[in-house]
Amino acid sequence: MFYRESGQFSSSYKQDQAIFPLRQDRIGLILILLVAFFGVPLVASDYLISAIFIPFLILALAALGLNVLTGYAGQLSLGTGGFMAVGAFMAYKFATGMPEMPIVLVLLMGGLMSAGVGIMFGIPSLRIKGFYLAVATLAAQFFIEWLFIKVGWFTNYSASGVITAPPLAIGLPFTSLEYVFDTSAKKYIFTLCFVVVLALATKNLIRSHIGRGWMAIRDMDIAAEIIGFKPLQTKLSAFAVSSFLCGVAGALWAFVHLGTVEPEAFGINRSFSILFMIIIGGLGSIMGAFIGAAFITLLPIFLNNVPPMLGMNLAVDLVVHIEFMVFGIMIVFFLIVEPHGLARLWSIGKEKLRTWPFPY
């Protein structure tokens, strides 16, 4: 009753190809964006914005990048943390080497450099797949982390190996003034703009010829080649787009969230946590990346705060162990019962709403 598309017809090709053809989806998206752009900065405290909302948005962007590669193109990767590190450290090199470059362009250049590295490490995907490809991308993860630790050029020869991002500021057009993102709310809006634009661009890309090629390669690469998709370009384009999104996420993690970062911040644990996000949230789903990121971000906070409210004083190490156990149980559950993750629950809910309250 609430989610019924009957009576909504497309009268033009433009309407038929709209990203959100249903009125309910458009209204829902507008409400979510209004809450995200205006409600959260007004209501949430600085702690909630800096400790929850900004990391959630950045990790959702990284999960979106991995979902492009694994969920849509079917190429398993364990090097997400490494690609994030490339984006962070190369954005730092652009920001310090060319300080006149706009900060938005700096972050995008970090993503482009990460895309180049992703293409290089994606070349083995033409000959290997599955577990062997995962091992190859795992090698990329360890090599990139080792490179940023051992080669001082990437950190401007910092003795500690830590980079400190310059202040986040955008020059105002036709003036010499700058708008500085110096509060949590301003940084949140800056991150949110990046995430919204890149998420909509990714959704558009998935509906295009490139996205259909990814899904064809994922379902059966030989059949995809027979119907005209070239495996070389298709797989490498998936690696490029995925690495670009992960690189921008890494740059945002360094420039917006932490400000000061070291290579260990993008270690193998980061790669696994993002992989868990798309497994729990839903493989091959834009919404699944956001749901999975929200789950991974909120679960530790839930485990740390709810037991004391119930009079249970749990040790910190016990909470960490419980967190790992919950992650493991959820991953096994979703792999066996619902491979499409939490995003599938929303699809089931929409199907129910189409017939409620008269299912006959």
Coordinates of C-alpha atoms in Angstrom, one line a residue, residues 62 162 203 213 230 236 322:
A62 CA 35.4 2.4 0.6
V162 CA 53.5 9.8 9.9
K203 CA 24.9 3.9 -9.5
G213 CA 29.8 -5.8 -18.6
K230 CA 36.2 -7.8 -23.7
L236 CA 40.6 -3.6 -15.5
I322 CA 32.4 -10.5 21.6

